[in-house]
Each structure stands twice: as structure tokens, then as C-alpha cells.
mmCIF file of C-alpha atoms and ligand atoms in Angstrom:
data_model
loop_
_atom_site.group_PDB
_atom_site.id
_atom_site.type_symbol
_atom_site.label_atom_id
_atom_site.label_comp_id
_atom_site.label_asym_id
_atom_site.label_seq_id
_atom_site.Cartn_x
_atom_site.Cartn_y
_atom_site.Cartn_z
ATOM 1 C CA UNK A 1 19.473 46.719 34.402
ATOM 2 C CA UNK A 2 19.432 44.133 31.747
ATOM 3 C CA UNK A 3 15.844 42.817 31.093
ATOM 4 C CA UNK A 4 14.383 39.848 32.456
ATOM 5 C CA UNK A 5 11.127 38.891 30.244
ATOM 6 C CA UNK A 6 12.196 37.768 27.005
ATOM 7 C CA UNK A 7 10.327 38.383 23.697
ATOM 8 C CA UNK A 8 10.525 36.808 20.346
ATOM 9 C CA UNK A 9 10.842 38.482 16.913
ATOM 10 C CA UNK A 10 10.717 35.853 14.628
ATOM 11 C CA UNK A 11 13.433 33.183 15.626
ATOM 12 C CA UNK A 12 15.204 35.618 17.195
ATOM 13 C CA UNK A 13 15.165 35.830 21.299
ATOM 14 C CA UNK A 14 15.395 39.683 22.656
ATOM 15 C CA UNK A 15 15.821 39.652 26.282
ATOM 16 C CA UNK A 16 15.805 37.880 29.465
ATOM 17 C CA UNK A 17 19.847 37.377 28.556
ATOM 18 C CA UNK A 18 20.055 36.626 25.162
ATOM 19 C CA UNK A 19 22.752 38.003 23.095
ATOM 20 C CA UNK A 20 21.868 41.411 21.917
ATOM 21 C CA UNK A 21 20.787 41.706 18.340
ATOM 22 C CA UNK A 22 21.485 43.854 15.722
ATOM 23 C CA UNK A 23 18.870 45.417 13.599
ATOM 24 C CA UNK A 24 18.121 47.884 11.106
ATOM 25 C CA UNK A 25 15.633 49.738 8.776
ATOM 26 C CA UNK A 26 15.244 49.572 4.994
ATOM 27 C CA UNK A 27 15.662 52.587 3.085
ATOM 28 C CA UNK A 28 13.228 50.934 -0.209
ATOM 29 C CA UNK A 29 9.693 52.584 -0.933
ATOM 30 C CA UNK A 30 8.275 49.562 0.780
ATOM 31 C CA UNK A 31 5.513 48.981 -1.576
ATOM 32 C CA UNK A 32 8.657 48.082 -4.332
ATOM 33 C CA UNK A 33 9.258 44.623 -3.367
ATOM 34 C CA UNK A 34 12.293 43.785 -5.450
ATOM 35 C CA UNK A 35 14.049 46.970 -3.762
ATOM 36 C CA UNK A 36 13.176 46.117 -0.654
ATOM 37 C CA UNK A 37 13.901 42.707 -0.716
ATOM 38 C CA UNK A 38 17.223 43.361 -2.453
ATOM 39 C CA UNK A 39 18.069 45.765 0.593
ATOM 40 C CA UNK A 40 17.140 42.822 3.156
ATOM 41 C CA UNK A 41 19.523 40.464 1.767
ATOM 42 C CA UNK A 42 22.280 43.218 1.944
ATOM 43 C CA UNK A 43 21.541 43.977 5.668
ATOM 44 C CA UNK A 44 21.410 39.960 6.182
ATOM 45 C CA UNK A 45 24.560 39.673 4.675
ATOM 46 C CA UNK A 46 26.229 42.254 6.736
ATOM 47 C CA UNK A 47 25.003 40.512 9.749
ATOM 48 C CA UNK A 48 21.630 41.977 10.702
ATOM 49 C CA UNK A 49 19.377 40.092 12.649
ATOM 50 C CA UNK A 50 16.001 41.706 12.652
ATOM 51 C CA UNK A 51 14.617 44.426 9.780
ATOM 52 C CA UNK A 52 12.380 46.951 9.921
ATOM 53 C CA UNK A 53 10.269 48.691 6.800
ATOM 54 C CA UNK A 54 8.267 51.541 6.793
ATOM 55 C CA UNK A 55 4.752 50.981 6.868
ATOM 56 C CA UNK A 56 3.151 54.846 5.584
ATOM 57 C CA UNK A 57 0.454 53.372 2.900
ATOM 58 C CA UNK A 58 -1.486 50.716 2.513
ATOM 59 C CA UNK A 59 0.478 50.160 -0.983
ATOM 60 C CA UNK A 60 3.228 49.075 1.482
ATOM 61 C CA UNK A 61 0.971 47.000 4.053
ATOM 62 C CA UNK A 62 -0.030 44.721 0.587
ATOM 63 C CA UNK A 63 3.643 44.523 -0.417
ATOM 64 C CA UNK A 64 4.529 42.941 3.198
ATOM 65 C CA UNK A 65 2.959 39.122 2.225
ATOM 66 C CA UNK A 66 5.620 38.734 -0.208
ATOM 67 C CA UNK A 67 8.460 40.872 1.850
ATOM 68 C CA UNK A 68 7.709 38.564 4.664
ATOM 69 C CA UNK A 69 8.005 35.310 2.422
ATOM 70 C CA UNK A 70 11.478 36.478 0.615
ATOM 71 C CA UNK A 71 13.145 37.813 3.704
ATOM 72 C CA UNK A 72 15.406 35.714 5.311
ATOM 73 C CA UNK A 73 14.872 37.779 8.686
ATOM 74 C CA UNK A 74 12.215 38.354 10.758
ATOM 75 C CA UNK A 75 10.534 41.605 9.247
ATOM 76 C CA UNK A 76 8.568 44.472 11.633
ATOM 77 C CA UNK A 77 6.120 46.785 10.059
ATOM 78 C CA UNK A 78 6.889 50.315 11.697
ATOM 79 C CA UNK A 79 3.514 51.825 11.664
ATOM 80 C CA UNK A 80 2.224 55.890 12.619
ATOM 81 C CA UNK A 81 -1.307 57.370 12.546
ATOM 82 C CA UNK A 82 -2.778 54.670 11.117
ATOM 83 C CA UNK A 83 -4.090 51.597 13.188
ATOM 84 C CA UNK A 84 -5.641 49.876 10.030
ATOM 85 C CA UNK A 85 -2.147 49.683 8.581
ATOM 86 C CA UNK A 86 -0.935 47.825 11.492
ATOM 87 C CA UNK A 87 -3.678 45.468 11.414
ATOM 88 C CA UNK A 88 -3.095 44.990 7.842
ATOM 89 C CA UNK A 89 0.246 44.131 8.506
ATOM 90 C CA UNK A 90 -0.298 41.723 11.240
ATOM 91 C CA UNK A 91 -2.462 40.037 8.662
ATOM 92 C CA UNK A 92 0.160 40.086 6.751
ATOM 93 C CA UNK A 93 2.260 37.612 8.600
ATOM 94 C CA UNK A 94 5.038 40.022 9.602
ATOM 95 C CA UNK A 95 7.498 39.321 13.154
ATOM 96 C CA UNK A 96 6.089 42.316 14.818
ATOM 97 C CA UNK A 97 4.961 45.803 15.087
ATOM 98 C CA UNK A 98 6.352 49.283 15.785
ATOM 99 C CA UNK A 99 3.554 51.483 16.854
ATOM 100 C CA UNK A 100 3.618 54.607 18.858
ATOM 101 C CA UNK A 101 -0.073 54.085 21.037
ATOM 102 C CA UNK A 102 0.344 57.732 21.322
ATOM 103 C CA UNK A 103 -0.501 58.905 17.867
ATOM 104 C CA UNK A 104 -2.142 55.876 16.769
ATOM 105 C CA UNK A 105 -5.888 56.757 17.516
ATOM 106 C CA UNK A 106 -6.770 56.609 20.648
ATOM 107 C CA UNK A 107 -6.798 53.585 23.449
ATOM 108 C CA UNK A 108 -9.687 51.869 21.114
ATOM 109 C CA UNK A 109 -7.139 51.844 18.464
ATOM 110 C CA UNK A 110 -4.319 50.508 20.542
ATOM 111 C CA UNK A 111 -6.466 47.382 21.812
ATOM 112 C CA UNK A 112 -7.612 46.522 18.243
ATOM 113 C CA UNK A 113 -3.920 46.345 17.462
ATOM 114 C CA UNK A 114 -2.962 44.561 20.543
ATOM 115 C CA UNK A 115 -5.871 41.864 19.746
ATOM 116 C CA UNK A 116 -4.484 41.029 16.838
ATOM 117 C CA UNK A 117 -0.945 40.978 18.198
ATOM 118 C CA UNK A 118 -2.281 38.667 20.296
ATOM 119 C CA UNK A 119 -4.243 36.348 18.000
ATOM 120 C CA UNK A 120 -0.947 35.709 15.952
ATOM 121 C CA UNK A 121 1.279 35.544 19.303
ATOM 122 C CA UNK A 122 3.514 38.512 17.904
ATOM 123 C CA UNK A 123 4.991 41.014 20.008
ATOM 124 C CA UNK A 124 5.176 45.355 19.560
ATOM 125 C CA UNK A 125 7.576 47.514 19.553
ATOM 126 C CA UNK A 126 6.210 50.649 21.726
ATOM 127 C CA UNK A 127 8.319 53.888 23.213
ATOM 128 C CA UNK A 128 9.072 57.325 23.309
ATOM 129 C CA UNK A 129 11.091 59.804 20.748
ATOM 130 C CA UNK A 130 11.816 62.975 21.747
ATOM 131 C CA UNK A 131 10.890 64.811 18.344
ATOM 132 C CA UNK A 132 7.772 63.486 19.460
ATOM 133 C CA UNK A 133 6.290 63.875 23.013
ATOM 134 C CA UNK A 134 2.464 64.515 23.747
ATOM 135 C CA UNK A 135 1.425 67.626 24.415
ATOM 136 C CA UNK A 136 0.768 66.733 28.301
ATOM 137 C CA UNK A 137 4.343 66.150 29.051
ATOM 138 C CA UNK A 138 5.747 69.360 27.353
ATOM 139 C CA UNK A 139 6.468 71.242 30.321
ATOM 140 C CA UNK A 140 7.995 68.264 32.043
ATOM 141 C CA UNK A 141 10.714 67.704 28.661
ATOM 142 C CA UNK A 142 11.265 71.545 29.009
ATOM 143 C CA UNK A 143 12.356 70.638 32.631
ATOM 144 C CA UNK A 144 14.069 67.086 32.105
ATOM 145 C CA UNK A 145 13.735 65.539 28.540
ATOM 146 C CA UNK A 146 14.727 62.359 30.208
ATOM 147 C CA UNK A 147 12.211 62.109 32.595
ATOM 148 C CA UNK A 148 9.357 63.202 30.160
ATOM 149 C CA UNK A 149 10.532 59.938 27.501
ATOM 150 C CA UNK A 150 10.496 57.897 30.808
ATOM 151 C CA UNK A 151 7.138 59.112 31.425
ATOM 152 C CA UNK A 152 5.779 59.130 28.251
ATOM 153 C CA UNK A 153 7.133 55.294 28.219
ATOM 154 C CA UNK A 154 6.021 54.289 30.871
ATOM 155 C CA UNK A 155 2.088 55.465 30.231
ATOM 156 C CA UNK A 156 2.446 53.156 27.117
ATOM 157 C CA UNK A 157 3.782 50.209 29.383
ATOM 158 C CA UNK A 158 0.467 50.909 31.781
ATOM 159 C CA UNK A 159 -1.585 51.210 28.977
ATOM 160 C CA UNK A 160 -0.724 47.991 27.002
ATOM 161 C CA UNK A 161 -0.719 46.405 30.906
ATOM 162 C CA UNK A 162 -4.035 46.923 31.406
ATOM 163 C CA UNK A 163 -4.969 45.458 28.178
ATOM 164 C CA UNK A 164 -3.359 41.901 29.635
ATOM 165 C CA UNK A 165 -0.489 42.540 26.810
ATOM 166 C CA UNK A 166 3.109 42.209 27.744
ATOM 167 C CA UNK A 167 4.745 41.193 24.865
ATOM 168 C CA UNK A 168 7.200 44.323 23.964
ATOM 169 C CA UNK A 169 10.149 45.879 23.844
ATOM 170 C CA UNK A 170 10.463 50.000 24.979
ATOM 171 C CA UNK A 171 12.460 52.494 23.072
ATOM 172 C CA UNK A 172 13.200 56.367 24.572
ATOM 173 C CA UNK A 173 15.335 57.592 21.924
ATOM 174 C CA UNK A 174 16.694 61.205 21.644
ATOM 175 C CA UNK A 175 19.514 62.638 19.379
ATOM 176 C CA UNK A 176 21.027 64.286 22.079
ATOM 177 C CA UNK A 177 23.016 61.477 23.744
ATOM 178 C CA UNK A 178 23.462 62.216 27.281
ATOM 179 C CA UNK A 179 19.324 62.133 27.219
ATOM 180 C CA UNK A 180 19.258 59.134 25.639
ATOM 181 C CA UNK A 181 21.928 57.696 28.217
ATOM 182 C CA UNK A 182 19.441 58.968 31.330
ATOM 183 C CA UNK A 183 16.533 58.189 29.818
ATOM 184 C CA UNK A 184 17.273 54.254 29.198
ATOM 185 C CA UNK A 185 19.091 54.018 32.731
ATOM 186 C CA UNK A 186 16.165 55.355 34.090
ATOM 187 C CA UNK A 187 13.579 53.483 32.334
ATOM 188 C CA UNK A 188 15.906 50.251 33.025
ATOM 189 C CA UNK A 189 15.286 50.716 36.924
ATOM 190 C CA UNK A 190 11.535 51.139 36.124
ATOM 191 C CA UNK A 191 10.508 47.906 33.727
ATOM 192 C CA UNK A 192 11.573 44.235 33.373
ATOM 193 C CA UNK A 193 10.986 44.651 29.039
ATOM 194 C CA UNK A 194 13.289 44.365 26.802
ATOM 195 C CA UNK A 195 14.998 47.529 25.712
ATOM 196 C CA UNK A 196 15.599 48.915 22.033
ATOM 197 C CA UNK A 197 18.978 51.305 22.541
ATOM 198 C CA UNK A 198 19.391 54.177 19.989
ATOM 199 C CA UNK A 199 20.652 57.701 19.029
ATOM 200 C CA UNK A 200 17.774 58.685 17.145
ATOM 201 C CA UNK A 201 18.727 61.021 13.760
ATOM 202 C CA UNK A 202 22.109 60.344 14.855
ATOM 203 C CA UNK A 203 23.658 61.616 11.617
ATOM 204 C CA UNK A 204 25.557 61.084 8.943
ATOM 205 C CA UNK A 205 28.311 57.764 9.035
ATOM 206 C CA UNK A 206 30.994 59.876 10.950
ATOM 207 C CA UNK A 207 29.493 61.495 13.595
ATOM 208 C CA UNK A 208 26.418 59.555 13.576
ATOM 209 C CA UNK A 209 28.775 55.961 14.531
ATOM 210 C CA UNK A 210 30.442 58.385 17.114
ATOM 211 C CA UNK A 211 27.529 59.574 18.810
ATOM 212 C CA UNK A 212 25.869 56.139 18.641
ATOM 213 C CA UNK A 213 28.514 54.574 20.116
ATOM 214 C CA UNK A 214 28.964 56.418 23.012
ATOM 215 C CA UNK A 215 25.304 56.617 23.821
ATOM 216 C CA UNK A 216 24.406 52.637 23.099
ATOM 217 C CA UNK A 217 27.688 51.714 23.925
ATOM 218 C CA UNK A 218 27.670 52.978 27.067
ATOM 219 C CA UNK A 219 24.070 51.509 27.986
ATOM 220 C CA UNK A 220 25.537 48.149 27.112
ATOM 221 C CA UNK A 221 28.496 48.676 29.264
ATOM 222 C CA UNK A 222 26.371 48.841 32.036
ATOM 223 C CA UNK A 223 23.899 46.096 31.006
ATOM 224 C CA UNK A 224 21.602 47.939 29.412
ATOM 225 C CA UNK A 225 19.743 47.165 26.389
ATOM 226 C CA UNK A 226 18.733 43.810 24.716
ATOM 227 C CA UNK A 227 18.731 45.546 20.662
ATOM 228 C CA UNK A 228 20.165 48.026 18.683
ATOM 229 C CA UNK A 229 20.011 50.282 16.073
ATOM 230 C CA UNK A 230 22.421 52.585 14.718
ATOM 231 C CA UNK A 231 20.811 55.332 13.009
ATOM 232 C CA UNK A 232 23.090 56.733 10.433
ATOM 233 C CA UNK A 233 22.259 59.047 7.367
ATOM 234 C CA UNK A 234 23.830 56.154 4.391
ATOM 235 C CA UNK A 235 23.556 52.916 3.792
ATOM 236 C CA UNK A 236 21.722 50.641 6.186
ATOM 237 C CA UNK A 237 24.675 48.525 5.361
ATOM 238 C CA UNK A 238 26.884 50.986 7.031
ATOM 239 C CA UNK A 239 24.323 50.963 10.410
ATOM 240 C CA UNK A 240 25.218 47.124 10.878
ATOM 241 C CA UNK A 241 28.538 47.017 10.283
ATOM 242 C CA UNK A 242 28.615 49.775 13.054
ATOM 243 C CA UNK A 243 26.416 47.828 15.127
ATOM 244 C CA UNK A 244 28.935 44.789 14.847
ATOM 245 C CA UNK A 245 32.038 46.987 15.565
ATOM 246 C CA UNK A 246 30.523 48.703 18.865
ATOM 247 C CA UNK A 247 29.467 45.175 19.874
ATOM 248 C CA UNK A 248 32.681 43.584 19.292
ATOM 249 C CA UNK A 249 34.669 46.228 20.755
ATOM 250 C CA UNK A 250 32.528 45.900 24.177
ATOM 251 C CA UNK A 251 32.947 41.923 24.028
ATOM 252 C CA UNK A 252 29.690 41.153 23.969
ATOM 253 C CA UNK A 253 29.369 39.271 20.231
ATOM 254 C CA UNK A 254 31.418 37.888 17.638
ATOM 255 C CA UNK A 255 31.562 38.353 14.537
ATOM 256 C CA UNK A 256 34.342 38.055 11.683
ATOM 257 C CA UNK A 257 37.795 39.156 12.974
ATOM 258 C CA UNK A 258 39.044 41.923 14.926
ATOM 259 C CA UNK A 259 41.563 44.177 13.847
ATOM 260 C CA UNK A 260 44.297 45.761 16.115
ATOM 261 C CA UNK A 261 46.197 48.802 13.973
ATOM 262 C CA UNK A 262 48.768 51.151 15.432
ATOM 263 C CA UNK A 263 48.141 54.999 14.652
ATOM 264 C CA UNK A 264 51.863 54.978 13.049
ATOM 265 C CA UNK A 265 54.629 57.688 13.811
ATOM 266 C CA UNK A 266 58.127 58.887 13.094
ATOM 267 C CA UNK A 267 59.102 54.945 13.668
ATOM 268 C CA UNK A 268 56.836 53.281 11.104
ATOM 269 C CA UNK A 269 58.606 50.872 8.485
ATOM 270 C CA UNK A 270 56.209 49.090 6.714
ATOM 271 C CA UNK A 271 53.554 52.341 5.666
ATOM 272 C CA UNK A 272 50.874 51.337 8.553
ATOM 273 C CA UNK A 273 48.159 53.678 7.285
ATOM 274 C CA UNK A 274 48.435 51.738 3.413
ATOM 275 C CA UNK A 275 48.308 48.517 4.713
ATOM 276 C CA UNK A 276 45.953 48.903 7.453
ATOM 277 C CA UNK A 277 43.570 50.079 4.798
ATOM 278 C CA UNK A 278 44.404 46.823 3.125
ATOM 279 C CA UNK A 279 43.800 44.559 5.798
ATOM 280 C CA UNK A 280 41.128 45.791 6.730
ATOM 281 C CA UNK A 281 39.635 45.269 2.854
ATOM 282 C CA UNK A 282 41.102 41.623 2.842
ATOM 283 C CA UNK A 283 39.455 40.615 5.991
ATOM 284 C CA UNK A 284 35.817 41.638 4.929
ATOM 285 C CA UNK A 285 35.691 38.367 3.533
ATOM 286 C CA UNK A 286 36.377 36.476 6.503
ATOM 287 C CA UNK A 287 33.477 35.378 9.120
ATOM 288 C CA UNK A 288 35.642 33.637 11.558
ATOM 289 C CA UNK A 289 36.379 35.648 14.801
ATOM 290 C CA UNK A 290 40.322 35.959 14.765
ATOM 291 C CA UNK A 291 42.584 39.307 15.778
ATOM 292 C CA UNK A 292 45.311 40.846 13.474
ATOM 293 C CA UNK A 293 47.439 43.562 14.495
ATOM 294 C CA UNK A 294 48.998 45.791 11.904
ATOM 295 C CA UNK A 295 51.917 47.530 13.707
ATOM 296 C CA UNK A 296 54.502 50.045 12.255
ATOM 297 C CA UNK A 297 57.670 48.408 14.171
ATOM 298 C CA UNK A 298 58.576 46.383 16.649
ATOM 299 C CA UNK A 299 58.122 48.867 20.037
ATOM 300 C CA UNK A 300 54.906 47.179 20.712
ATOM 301 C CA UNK A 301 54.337 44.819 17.903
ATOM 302 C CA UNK A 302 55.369 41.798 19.152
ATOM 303 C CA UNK A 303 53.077 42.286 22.089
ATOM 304 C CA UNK A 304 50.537 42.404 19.952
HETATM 305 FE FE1 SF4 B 1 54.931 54.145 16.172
HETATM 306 FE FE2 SF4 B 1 55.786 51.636 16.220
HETATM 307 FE FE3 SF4 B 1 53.877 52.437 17.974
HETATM 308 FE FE4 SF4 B 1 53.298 52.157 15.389
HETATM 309 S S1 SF4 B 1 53.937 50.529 16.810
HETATM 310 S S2 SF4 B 1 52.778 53.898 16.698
HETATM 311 S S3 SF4 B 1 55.198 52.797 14.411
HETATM 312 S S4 SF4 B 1 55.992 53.155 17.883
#
């Protein structure tokens, strides 16, 4: 179930019962600061909480000092292959890492990184995808793809144990949602960490918010999962305002108003589907939580 150690990106609290928090991914080259920058201040005005950039170069690891400084969120270096980049990026000053100790280079690798995790007092992101399982536990994702990301996960957790380090948060993200949806209730029975929820390579907007929201929404229904991320193919924009609306819908944050619309029918009178539209426009600019109900006629508008 929910997690009970608590870890801290930045300002931001992920965990042990804080509010769960919204975050995203920039789209930028990394390494082109005023892109990436630009993009950060979009997400931040849209309401996410924590940002992630791609870390493939060390181009982008040297662009992360001044990233880190303009950003008005906590920034985390997502980092593959390449342990020096994460260390570079530590250096840098950024909130945290995402690493996957699988394909980073070995255990050795891993504790260098978790060292210097430590010597800043920043914590990892760490967890299992399953576009990309080790070799070992092939057969077992043949049998039960949610069992092998549990497995996979949890030899990270044991790993990073051993090495005294217990400052992350566990991903075991899959694009096929009923995985995902074992996988994290699984996982949740298993560890006390915090919990990243996503539909990895969810899609694009339309089917990607669906999917998403059925899979993280109905982790979070059940107390699962501390942060999210909505995957989509567009705008990272467009992942946080889903984010928001799957969040708001289940009650558990606030966040500008909510809007209550009737699907319209042979009774409409005022042209719901026009000025539904229209509200909904009109109440971007609102942060306030409020409801308004747009309703064709009076059957169950006053109610509303
Ligand atoms: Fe139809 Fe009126 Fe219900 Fe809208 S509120 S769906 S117009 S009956």
C-alpha cells in the first residue's frame, strides 16, 4: 500500500503520505539551455512539480549548472549507460537521479553513484521497464511480465540496500496496463519506498490519457503510488494537465476548478457541446478550486 519512508526531491516531499506529485520530462536537446529552460517554465506553469531532462551526453551533464539555477523546480538528471554522466550531474547540483543500476556498469558503478548521492544528501530514482529486462529474468517475463519487473525491482532495492542507501523511489512501468497495474500492487506489498506510477510509451494524447488513467488511476484508488507521470506522445504540457485531471477526478488534489458538463441530447437548449468548449477555455485562467456545471436543460441541472 501507500509508502511509508518519505524522500525529498528538492522541496518537494514524495512519500510517507504526502500529497502525490505531478511530474514530467522535457522534450529540449538538454544541452540547449534556453529550450530547456523555456519548456520548464511551461510545465511549472501548468502545475508540475518535479522535471526530469535527459541526460545522453556530457554536452547535457555541463548544461545542468545553469538548468538547475533557472528552474523553478527541482530538476532530475535521467541517466543510461553511463555512470560518469550521473556523477557529473550530481556535481552539478541537480534534485536527483534516474539511473537504471542494471545497465549502468556494473555494482562498482552503482556505488560510485550512490556515494555521491550520498555526499550531496540527494535521493535516485531506480526501477524496472519492461522494454528493458536483463537477460536473467527473460524466461520469467515470458511467464509473468509482472513478476519479472517485481523481480528485477526488487534486485535493485537489495542492491542499493546493501550499499547502506535507501533514499529512492521504484518505478515498474510497462505499456501494457494491466502489467503495470500487477506489477505496482505487487511491488507495493513488497517495499516501504516511494512509488513512481506510469504507463510507459503510453501513446499519443488520446489514448495515451486513457490508458494512463486507468492504469495510475487505478493504483491511486487503491493507495498506491506517491508520483506520477503521464507519458503521452505531445506536449509535456499536455502530460500535466492530464496528471491534474486524473488527480482531481480521484479527489486526491486540487487544482483550478472542476468542470461538470452534460453529454447533451434531443432536450438541449442552450448548444451544450459550444459552450462547454467555452467554459472550459474561460476557466484555464482560473487557479481557484471551484465546480461549474454546464447542463443542456433543467432534467438534472439544477441538481447540479
Ligand atoms: Fe439531455 Fe438535459 Fe441531461 Fe443534458 S441535462 S443530457 S440536455 S437531459
Amino acid at each position: 500500500m501507500s509508502s511509508e519512508v518519505q524522500i525529498r526531491v528538492g522541496d518537494v516531499a514524495i512519500g510517507g503520505g504526502a500529497p502525490v506529485v505531478v511530474q514530467s520530462m522535457t522534450l529540449t536537446p538538454t544541452r540547449d539551455v534556453p529550450a530547456t529552460t523555456a519548456q520548464i517554465a511551461a510545465l511549472a506553469s501548468a502545475g508540475c512539480e518535479v522535471v526530469r531532462v535527459a541526460v545522453p551526453k556530457t554536452e547535457d551533464a555541463e548544461a545542468l549548472k545553469k538548468i538547475v539555477y533557472l528552474s523553478p523546480l527541482p530538476v532530475i538528471a535521467d541517466i543510461h549507460f553511463n555512470a560518469s554522466l550521473a556523477l557529473k550531474s550530481i556535481e552539478a547540483g541537480v534534485a536527483a537521479v534516474r539511473i537504471n543500476p542494471g545497465n549502468i556498469g556494473g555494482s562498482d558503478k552503482v556505488a560510485m553513484v550512490v556515494k555521491a548521492a550520498k555526499a550531496k544528501g540527494i535521493p535516485m530514482r531506480v526501477g524496472a521497464n519492461s522494454g528493458s529486462l536483463p537477460k536473467h529474468l527473460v524466461p520469467l517475463a515470458q511467464e509473468d511480465t509482472a513478476a519479472a519487473l517485481v523481480e528485477e525491482a526488487l534486485e535493485q532495492v537489495r542492491l542499493l540496500e546493501s550499499m547502506d542507501f535507501r533514499d529512492f523511489k521504484i518505478s515498474v512501468k510497462s505499456s501494457s496496463v494491466p502489467t503495470m497495474i500487477r506489477a505496482y500492487r505487487m511491488l507495493s506489498e513488497k517495499v516501504e519506498y516511494p512509488l513512481h506510477l506510469g504507463v510507459t510509451e503510453a501513446g499519443p494524447p488520446a489514448t495515451g490519457s486513457i490508458k494512463s488513467s486507468i492504469g495510475v488511476g487505478s493504483l491511486l484508488m487503491d493507495g498506491i503510488g506517491d508520483t506520477i507521470r503521464i507519458s503521452l506522445t505531445a506536449d509535456p504540457v499536455k502530460e500535466v494537465e492530464v496528471a491534474w485531471e486524473i488527480l482531481k477526478a480521484l479527489g486526491l488534489r486540487e487544482r483550478g476548478p472542476v468542470m461538470i458538463a452534460c453529454p447533451s441530447c434531443g432536450r438541449d437548449n442552450v448548444g451544450v457541446e459550444n459552450l462547454a468548449v467555452a467554459v472550459e477555455q474561460r476557466l484555464r485562467e482560473y487557479t481557484e478550486p471551484f465546480e461549474v456545471a454546464v447542463m443542456g436543460c433543467a432534467v438534472n441541472g439544477p441538481g447540479e
